[in-house]
Amino acid sequence: MTGPNRKSAAFSIAVLICAGLFAASAMAQDRQAVERQYQTWLQNDIWPAAKADGVSRATFDKAFRGVSLNWDLPDLVPPGSKPQTPKRQRQAEFGSPVKYFNRGSVDGATSVGRQMARVHARSLAAVERATGVPARIILAIWGRESGYGRVAIPHNVFEVLGTKGFMATRAAYFRDELVAALKIAEAGHAPEAAMKSSWAGALGQPQFMPSNFLKHAADGDGDGRADIWRSEADTIASIGNYLRHYGWVPGRDWGYEITLPANVSCTLEGPDRGRPLADWEAMGIRRVSGKPFPDVERKGEMYLMLPAGRYGPAFLVTPNFYVIKDYNESDLYALFVGHVGDRIQYGVGDFSAGWGDIGGLYRSDIAVMQRALEREGKDVGGADGLPGFKTRREIGAWQKRSGQRATCFPTKAMVGRLK
């Protein structure tokens, strides 16, 4: 390149560089402006609320010393912008079943869980007697949440909850959790420098949100404190207390893997479509193990649960499955807990049915499908990009209306067709 052309190209490059620098500068200025709004919000909104709940100025100032907005957290909605469905799913519980039930996670939670069952047998037995929650379920939750206390919890809880309380899709929820975290700090429940959390603001070995700590944390070792950071006995007691509060039914299991006949519609799934066990058996549903269902399960309803639609294992679950979901709203989470608990205590193997080649869709793609179904007047549980049971069964019903085989799960082949 010579002469005028070279000069023109150089000029164009210079313009692009300047434009990029200008955009970066504008973004930095915008973030600085939002940061100033955030600091004002802390002083004018959070401090009065915390003070009204008994938090001292010294505790408040210490909590936010050096704390600024964390722009790397998910689901943020800065002032002046509109909420958007994120493309990618950062929370594993709502991603690919194959990845969630990977060999390392399942085997690790099982093997360490068996060790913990021996080491903490006395505490587990005491909590099981007091709450009716089986030790294996408590262990599996503990393992999933914090690797039995071995996983590092990296974030400053006040940075996380401050950021999300100021500008997240569920800002009001996180604002209340922020005030609850300040109350925990004021009361001195946590040891020095232990107010670390997940990216969602969950604390300690059982990963309680601050409000749940205030409601459900329990003293399991008799020292007069509920220390979910350092005490395994308190962690065990707190998890059991939480599940009891949400209605764990003693004597009933969480669920059973089943064979689902081809003529049984996957659209029957859901906690709002429960039936007596005898009704499910009349449809031809049986346990994959060949064993009969326990008699205790004949006294109440059971529910069809298909976390991957027709692309994965099928289950009949009890109300206790949905109690586990009160700990974490994901079907995969509750299934992992039940399955790992069974492996710890009974030595069961993998599910009989494997997971199909599903997952990998953008949340934004699933949200498009959900909005299309909502326009038809269907209840998909919200256009959040997460394929919960309401979305799964409405996809199955759409497939039926379209003359397709109902599989009850969003796939890449549907992108562009259901919109």
Coordinates of C-alpha atoms in Angstrom, one line a residue:
M1 CA 0.0 0.0 0.0
T2 CA 1.5 3.4 -1.0
G3 CA 0.8 7.1 -1.1
P4 CA -2.8 8.3 -0.3
N5 CA -4.1 4.8 0.4
R6 CA -1.6 4.2 3.2
K7 CA -2.4 7.6 4.7
S8 CA -6.2 6.8 4.5
A9 CA -5.7 3.4 6.1
A10 CA -3.6 4.9 8.9
F11 CA -6.2 7.6 9.4
S12 CA -9.0 4.9 9.6
I13 CA -7.1 2.9 12.1
A14 CA -6.5 6.0 14.2
V15 CA -10.2 6.8 14.1
L16 CA -11.1 3.3 15.3
I17 CA -8.5 3.4 18.1
C18 CA -9.9 6.8 19.2
A19 CA -13.5 5.5 19.0
G20 CA -12.5 2.5 21.1
L21 CA -10.8 4.6 23.7
F22 CA -13.8 6.9 23.8
A23 CA -16.2 4.0 24.3
A24 CA -14.0 2.6 27.1
S25 CA -13.8 6.0 28.7
A26 CA -17.5 6.5 28.5
M27 CA -18.1 3.0 30.1
A28 CA -15.7 3.8 32.9
Q29 CA -17.5 7.1 33.5
D30 CA -20.8 5.3 33.5
R31 CA -19.6 2.8 36.0
Q32 CA -18.2 5.6 38.2
A33 CA -21.6 7.3 38.1
V34 CA -23.4 4.0 39.1
E35 CA -20.8 3.5 41.9
R36 CA -21.7 6.9 43.3
Q37 CA -25.4 6.0 43.1
Y38 CA -24.6 2.8 44.9
Q39 CA -22.8 4.5 47.7
T40 CA -25.7 6.9 48.1
W41 CA -28.1 4.0 48.2
L42 CA -26.1 2.3 51.0
Q43 CA -26.2 5.4 53.1
N44 CA -29.8 6.5 52.4
D45 CA -31.6 3.1 52.2
I46 CA -29.5 0.3 53.7
W47 CA -28.2 2.1 56.7
P48 CA -31.6 3.3 58.0
A49 CA -33.0 -0.2 57.5
A50 CA -30.1 -1.9 59.2
K51 CA -30.2 0.6 62.1
A52 CA -33.9 -0.1 62.6
D53 CA -33.0 -3.8 62.9
G54 CA -30.4 -3.1 65.6
V55 CA -27.2 -2.9 63.5
S56 CA -24.7 -0.4 64.9
R57 CA -22.9 2.2 62.8
A58 CA -19.6 0.6 63.6
T59 CA -20.7 -2.8 62.2
F60 CA -22.2 -1.1 59.1
D61 CA -19.0 0.9 58.4
K62 CA -16.8 -2.2 58.9
A63 CA -18.9 -4.3 56.6
F64 CA -18.6 -1.8 53.7
R65 CA -15.1 -0.6 54.2
G66 CA -13.4 -0.8 50.9
V67 CA -16.4 -2.5 49.3
S68 CA -17.5 -1.5 45.8
L69 CA -19.8 -2.9 43.1
N70 CA -18.8 -6.3 41.7
W71 CA -19.5 -6.1 38.0
D72 CA -18.7 -9.7 37.3
L73 CA -21.7 -11.1 39.1
P74 CA -24.5 -12.6 37.0
D75 CA -28.0 -11.1 36.4
L76 CA -27.1 -7.5 37.0
V77 CA -29.4 -4.7 35.8
P78 CA -27.5 -1.4 36.1
P79 CA -29.7 1.8 36.6
G80 CA -31.2 2.9 33.3
S81 CA -31.0 -0.6 31.7
K82 CA -33.6 -3.2 31.1
P83 CA -33.5 -6.8 32.4
Q84 CA -32.4 -9.3 29.7
T85 CA -32.4 -13.1 29.7
P86 CA -28.7 -14.1 29.8
K87 CA -27.4 -16.2 27.0
R88 CA -25.4 -18.6 29.1
Q89 CA -26.4 -20.4 32.3
R90 CA -23.8 -19.9 35.0
Q91 CA -25.6 -22.0 37.7
A92 CA -24.7 -25.6 37.2
E93 CA -28.0 -26.8 38.7
F94 CA -29.9 -25.6 35.7
G95 CA -27.5 -26.8 33.0
S96 CA -26.7 -30.1 31.3
P97 CA -27.7 -33.2 33.4
V98 CA -24.6 -35.1 32.1
K99 CA -22.3 -32.4 33.4
Y100 CA -24.1 -32.1 36.7
F101 CA -24.0 -35.8 37.3
N102 CA -20.4 -36.2 36.3
R103 CA -18.4 -39.1 37.6
G104 CA -16.1 -37.0 39.8
S105 CA -18.9 -35.1 41.5
V106 CA -21.0 -38.2 42.2
D107 CA -18.2 -40.4 43.4
G108 CA -16.5 -37.7 45.4
A109 CA -19.7 -36.7 47.3
T110 CA -20.3 -40.4 47.9
S111 CA -16.9 -41.5 49.1
V112 CA -16.4 -38.5 51.4
G113 CA -20.0 -38.8 52.6
R114 CA -19.4 -42.3 53.8
Q115 CA -16.4 -41.1 55.7
M116 CA -18.4 -38.3 57.3
A117 CA -21.2 -40.8 58.1
R118 CA -18.7 -42.7 60.3
V119 CA -17.0 -39.7 61.8
H120 CA -20.2 -37.8 62.7
A121 CA -22.4 -40.8 63.4
R122 CA -23.5 -39.5 66.8
S123 CA -24.5 -36.0 65.6
L124 CA -26.3 -37.5 62.5
A125 CA -28.3 -40.0 64.6
A126 CA -29.3 -37.3 67.1
V127 CA -30.5 -34.9 64.3
E128 CA -32.4 -37.8 62.5
R129 CA -34.2 -38.6 65.7
A130 CA -35.1 -35.0 66.4
T131 CA -36.1 -34.0 62.8
G132 CA -37.0 -37.2 61.0
V133 CA -34.6 -36.3 58.2
P134 CA -32.4 -39.2 57.2
A135 CA -28.7 -38.8 57.8
R136 CA -27.9 -39.7 54.2
I137 CA -30.0 -36.7 52.9
I138 CA -28.2 -34.3 55.3
L139 CA -24.8 -35.7 54.2
A140 CA -25.6 -35.3 50.5
I141 CA -26.7 -31.7 51.0
W142 CA -23.6 -30.9 53.0
G143 CA -21.5 -32.5 50.3
R144 CA -23.2 -30.7 47.4
E145 CA -23.1 -27.3 49.1
S146 CA -19.6 -27.1 50.4
G147 CA -17.8 -30.4 49.8
Y148 CA -18.4 -31.2 53.5
G149 CA -16.8 -27.9 54.4
R150 CA -13.7 -28.4 52.3
V151 CA -14.5 -26.1 49.4
A152 CA -13.2 -22.5 49.6
I153 CA -16.0 -19.9 49.7
P154 CA -14.4 -16.9 47.9
H155 CA -16.6 -13.8 48.0
N156 CA -17.2 -10.9 50.4
V157 CA -20.9 -11.3 51.3
F158 CA -21.4 -7.6 51.7
E159 CA -19.9 -7.0 48.2
V160 CA -22.1 -9.7 46.7
L161 CA -25.4 -8.8 48.4
G162 CA -24.7 -5.1 48.2
T163 CA -24.2 -5.4 44.4
K164 CA -27.2 -7.6 43.8
G165 CA -29.4 -5.7 46.2
F166 CA -28.7 -2.5 44.3
M167 CA -28.9 -3.8 40.7
A168 CA -29.9 -7.4 40.2
T169 CA -33.0 -9.0 38.6
R170 CA -34.3 -9.8 42.2
A171 CA -33.0 -6.7 43.9
A172 CA -35.6 -6.5 46.6
Y173 CA -34.8 -10.1 47.7
F174 CA -31.1 -9.5 47.9
R175 CA -31.6 -6.2 49.6
D176 CA -33.4 -8.0 52.5
E177 CA -30.6 -10.6 52.5
L178 CA -28.1 -7.8 52.8
V179 CA -29.8 -6.4 55.9
A180 CA -29.9 -10.0 57.4
A181 CA -26.2 -10.4 56.8
L182 CA -25.6 -7.2 58.7
K183 CA -27.7 -8.5 61.6
I184 CA -25.5 -11.7 61.6
A185 CA -22.4 -9.5 61.8
E186 CA -23.8 -7.4 64.5
A187 CA -24.7 -10.4 66.7
G188 CA -21.2 -11.8 66.2
H189 CA -22.4 -15.2 65.0
A190 CA -19.6 -15.5 62.5
P191 CA -15.9 -15.8 63.4
E192 CA -13.6 -12.9 62.4
A193 CA -13.2 -12.6 58.6
A194 CA -15.6 -15.5 58.0
M195 CA -18.4 -13.5 56.2
K196 CA -17.5 -15.1 52.9
S197 CA -20.2 -16.2 50.5
S198 CA -21.0 -17.8 47.2
W199 CA -21.7 -15.6 44.2
A200 CA -25.4 -15.6 45.4
G201 CA -24.6 -14.6 49.0
A202 CA -24.9 -18.0 50.7
L203 CA -22.9 -18.5 53.9
G204 CA -21.0 -21.3 55.7
Q205 CA -20.8 -25.0 55.2
P206 CA -24.6 -25.5 54.6
Q207 CA -24.6 -22.4 52.3
F208 CA -27.5 -20.7 54.0
M209 CA -28.7 -17.4 52.8
P210 CA -28.5 -14.9 55.7
S211 CA -32.2 -14.9 56.4
N212 CA -32.2 -18.7 56.5
F213 CA -29.4 -18.6 59.0
L214 CA -31.4 -16.3 61.3
K215 CA -34.4 -18.6 61.0
H216 CA -32.9 -22.1 60.9
A217 CA -29.3 -22.3 62.1
A218 CA -29.1 -24.7 65.1
D219 CA -26.7 -25.5 67.9
G220 CA -25.7 -29.1 67.4
D221 CA -22.8 -29.4 69.8
G222 CA -24.4 -27.7 72.8
D223 CA -22.1 -24.8 73.2
G224 CA -24.9 -22.2 72.9
R225 CA -24.0 -21.0 69.4
A226 CA -25.0 -22.0 65.9
D227 CA -21.6 -21.9 64.1
I228 CA -22.1 -23.1 60.5
W229 CA -18.6 -22.0 59.6
R230 CA -16.5 -24.1 62.0
S231 CA -18.8 -26.7 63.6
E232 CA -19.7 -29.8 61.8
A233 CA -22.3 -30.7 64.4
D234 CA -24.0 -27.3 64.0
T235 CA -23.9 -27.7 60.2
I236 CA -25.6 -31.1 60.5
A237 CA -28.2 -29.8 62.9
S238 CA -28.9 -26.7 60.8
I239 CA -29.6 -28.7 57.6
G240 CA -31.9 -31.1 59.5
N241 CA -33.7 -28.2 61.1
Y242 CA -34.2 -26.5 57.7
L243 CA -35.7 -29.5 56.1
R244 CA -38.0 -30.2 59.0
H245 CA -39.3 -26.7 58.9
Y246 CA -40.2 -27.1 55.2
G247 CA -42.2 -30.3 55.9
W248 CA -40.0 -33.4 55.6
V249 CA -42.3 -36.4 56.0
P250 CA -40.6 -38.9 58.3
G251 CA -40.7 -42.5 57.0
R252 CA -41.2 -41.6 53.4
D253 CA -38.4 -41.7 50.9
W254 CA -37.5 -39.0 48.4
G255 CA -38.3 -41.0 45.2
Y256 CA -37.7 -44.0 43.0
E257 CA -36.3 -44.5 39.5
I258 CA -39.0 -46.1 37.3
T259 CA -39.7 -47.5 33.9
L260 CA -42.1 -45.1 32.0
P261 CA -44.3 -46.9 29.4
A262 CA -44.4 -45.3 26.0
N263 CA -48.1 -44.7 26.3
V264 CA -47.8 -42.6 29.6
S265 CA -47.6 -39.0 28.6
C266 CA -44.7 -37.0 29.8
T267 CA -47.1 -34.1 30.2
L268 CA -48.3 -35.7 33.5
E269 CA -45.2 -34.5 35.2
G270 CA -45.3 -32.0 38.1
P271 CA -46.1 -31.5 41.8
D272 CA -49.5 -30.2 40.9
R273 CA -50.4 -33.5 39.1
G274 CA -49.9 -36.0 41.9
R275 CA -51.8 -39.3 42.1
P276 CA -52.0 -42.3 44.5
L277 CA -49.3 -44.9 43.8
A278 CA -52.0 -47.4 42.8
D279 CA -53.0 -45.1 39.9
W280 CA -49.4 -44.9 38.6
E281 CA -49.1 -48.6 38.9
A282 CA -52.3 -49.1 36.9
M283 CA -50.6 -47.2 34.0
G284 CA -47.8 -49.8 34.0
I285 CA -45.2 -47.9 36.0
R286 CA -42.7 -50.0 37.9
R287 CA -39.5 -49.5 39.8
V288 CA -36.4 -50.2 37.6
S289 CA -35.0 -52.4 40.4
G290 CA -38.0 -54.8 40.1
K291 CA -38.7 -54.3 43.8
P292 CA -42.2 -53.4 44.9
F293 CA -42.8 -49.9 46.2
P294 CA -42.8 -49.7 50.0
D295 CA -46.2 -49.8 51.6
V296 CA -45.6 -46.5 53.3
E297 CA -45.8 -44.8 49.9
R298 CA -49.3 -46.0 49.4
K299 CA -50.6 -43.6 52.0
G300 CA -50.0 -40.4 50.0
E301 CA -49.6 -39.0 46.6
M302 CA -46.6 -39.5 44.3
Y303 CA -45.5 -37.3 41.4
L304 CA -44.0 -38.0 38.0
M305 CA -40.6 -36.3 37.6
L306 CA -38.7 -36.1 34.3
P307 CA -35.8 -33.8 34.6
A308 CA -34.8 -34.4 31.0
G309 CA -38.2 -35.3 29.6
R310 CA -38.0 -38.4 27.6
Y311 CA -34.2 -38.0 27.2
G312 CA -33.3 -39.3 30.6
P313 CA -34.3 -41.3 33.6
A314 CA -37.8 -41.1 35.0
F315 CA -38.9 -41.0 38.6
L316 CA -41.8 -41.2 40.9
V317 CA -41.1 -38.8 43.8
T318 CA -42.7 -38.0 47.1
P319 CA -43.4 -34.7 48.8
N320 CA -39.9 -35.0 50.3
F321 CA -38.4 -34.4 46.9
Y322 CA -40.0 -31.0 46.9
V323 CA -38.8 -30.3 50.4
I324 CA -35.2 -30.8 49.1
K325 CA -36.1 -28.3 46.3
D326 CA -36.9 -25.8 49.0
Y327 CA -33.2 -25.9 49.7
N328 CA -32.4 -25.3 46.1
E329 CA -35.1 -24.9 43.4
S330 CA -33.4 -27.1 40.8
D331 CA -34.8 -30.5 40.0
L332 CA -31.2 -31.7 39.3
Y333 CA -30.1 -30.5 42.7
A334 CA -32.8 -32.4 44.5
L335 CA -32.2 -35.5 42.4
F336 CA -28.4 -35.3 43.0
V337 CA -29.0 -35.1 46.8
G338 CA -31.4 -38.1 46.8
H339 CA -29.2 -40.2 44.6
V340 CA -25.9 -39.5 46.4
G341 CA -27.7 -40.1 49.7
D342 CA -28.8 -43.5 48.5
R343 CA -25.3 -44.3 47.3
I344 CA -23.8 -43.3 50.7
Q345 CA -26.2 -45.5 52.7
Y346 CA -27.3 -48.3 50.4
G347 CA -24.4 -48.5 47.9
V348 CA -26.7 -48.2 44.8
G349 CA -25.1 -47.7 41.4
D350 CA -25.9 -45.3 38.6
F351 CA -29.3 -44.6 37.2
S352 CA -30.6 -47.4 35.0
A353 CA -31.3 -44.9 32.2
G354 CA -28.7 -42.6 30.8
W355 CA -28.9 -38.9 29.9
G356 CA -29.6 -38.1 26.3
D357 CA -27.6 -35.5 24.3
I358 CA -29.4 -32.5 25.6
G359 CA -28.5 -29.2 27.2
G360 CA -26.2 -26.7 25.6
L361 CA -29.0 -24.3 24.6
Y362 CA -28.7 -20.7 25.5
R363 CA -31.1 -19.5 28.2
S364 CA -32.2 -16.8 25.7
D365 CA -33.2 -19.5 23.2
I366 CA -35.3 -21.3 25.8
A367 CA -36.8 -17.9 26.8
V368 CA -38.0 -17.4 23.2
M369 CA -39.8 -20.7 23.3
Q370 CA -41.3 -19.8 26.7
R371 CA -42.6 -16.5 25.5
A372 CA -44.1 -18.2 22.4
L373 CA -46.0 -20.6 24.6
E374 CA -47.1 -17.7 26.9
R375 CA -48.6 -15.9 23.9
E376 CA -50.8 -19.0 23.5
G377 CA -51.9 -18.7 27.1
K378 CA -49.8 -21.5 28.5
D379 CA -48.2 -21.4 31.9
V380 CA -44.5 -22.1 31.6
G381 CA -43.5 -20.8 35.0
G382 CA -42.1 -17.6 33.6
A383 CA -39.9 -16.8 30.6
D384 CA -36.6 -17.2 32.5
G385 CA -34.8 -19.5 30.1
L386 CA -34.8 -22.4 32.6
P387 CA -36.6 -25.6 31.6
G388 CA -38.6 -26.3 34.7
F389 CA -41.4 -28.8 34.9
K390 CA -44.1 -26.4 33.6
T391 CA -42.0 -25.5 30.6
R392 CA -41.2 -29.2 30.0
R393 CA -44.8 -30.3 29.9
E394 CA -46.0 -27.4 27.8
I395 CA -43.3 -28.2 25.3
G396 CA -44.6 -31.7 25.3
A397 CA -48.2 -30.5 24.7
W398 CA -47.0 -28.3 21.9
Q399 CA -45.2 -31.2 20.3
K400 CA -48.5 -33.2 20.5
R401 CA -50.4 -30.3 18.9
S402 CA -47.8 -30.2 16.1
G403 CA -48.1 -33.9 15.4
Q404 CA -44.7 -34.7 16.9
R405 CA -43.7 -37.3 19.5
A406 CA -43.9 -35.6 22.9
T407 CA -40.4 -35.6 24.5
C408 CA -41.1 -32.7 27.0
F409 CA -37.7 -31.0 26.7
P410 CA -36.3 -28.1 24.6
T411 CA -33.8 -29.1 22.0
K412 CA -31.7 -27.3 19.4
A413 CA -34.1 -28.6 16.7
M414 CA -36.9 -26.5 18.2
V415 CA -34.9 -23.3 18.0
G416 CA -36.6 -21.2 15.2
R417 CA -39.7 -23.4 15.2
L418 CA -41.2 -22.4 18.5
K419 CA -41.0 -18.7 18.5

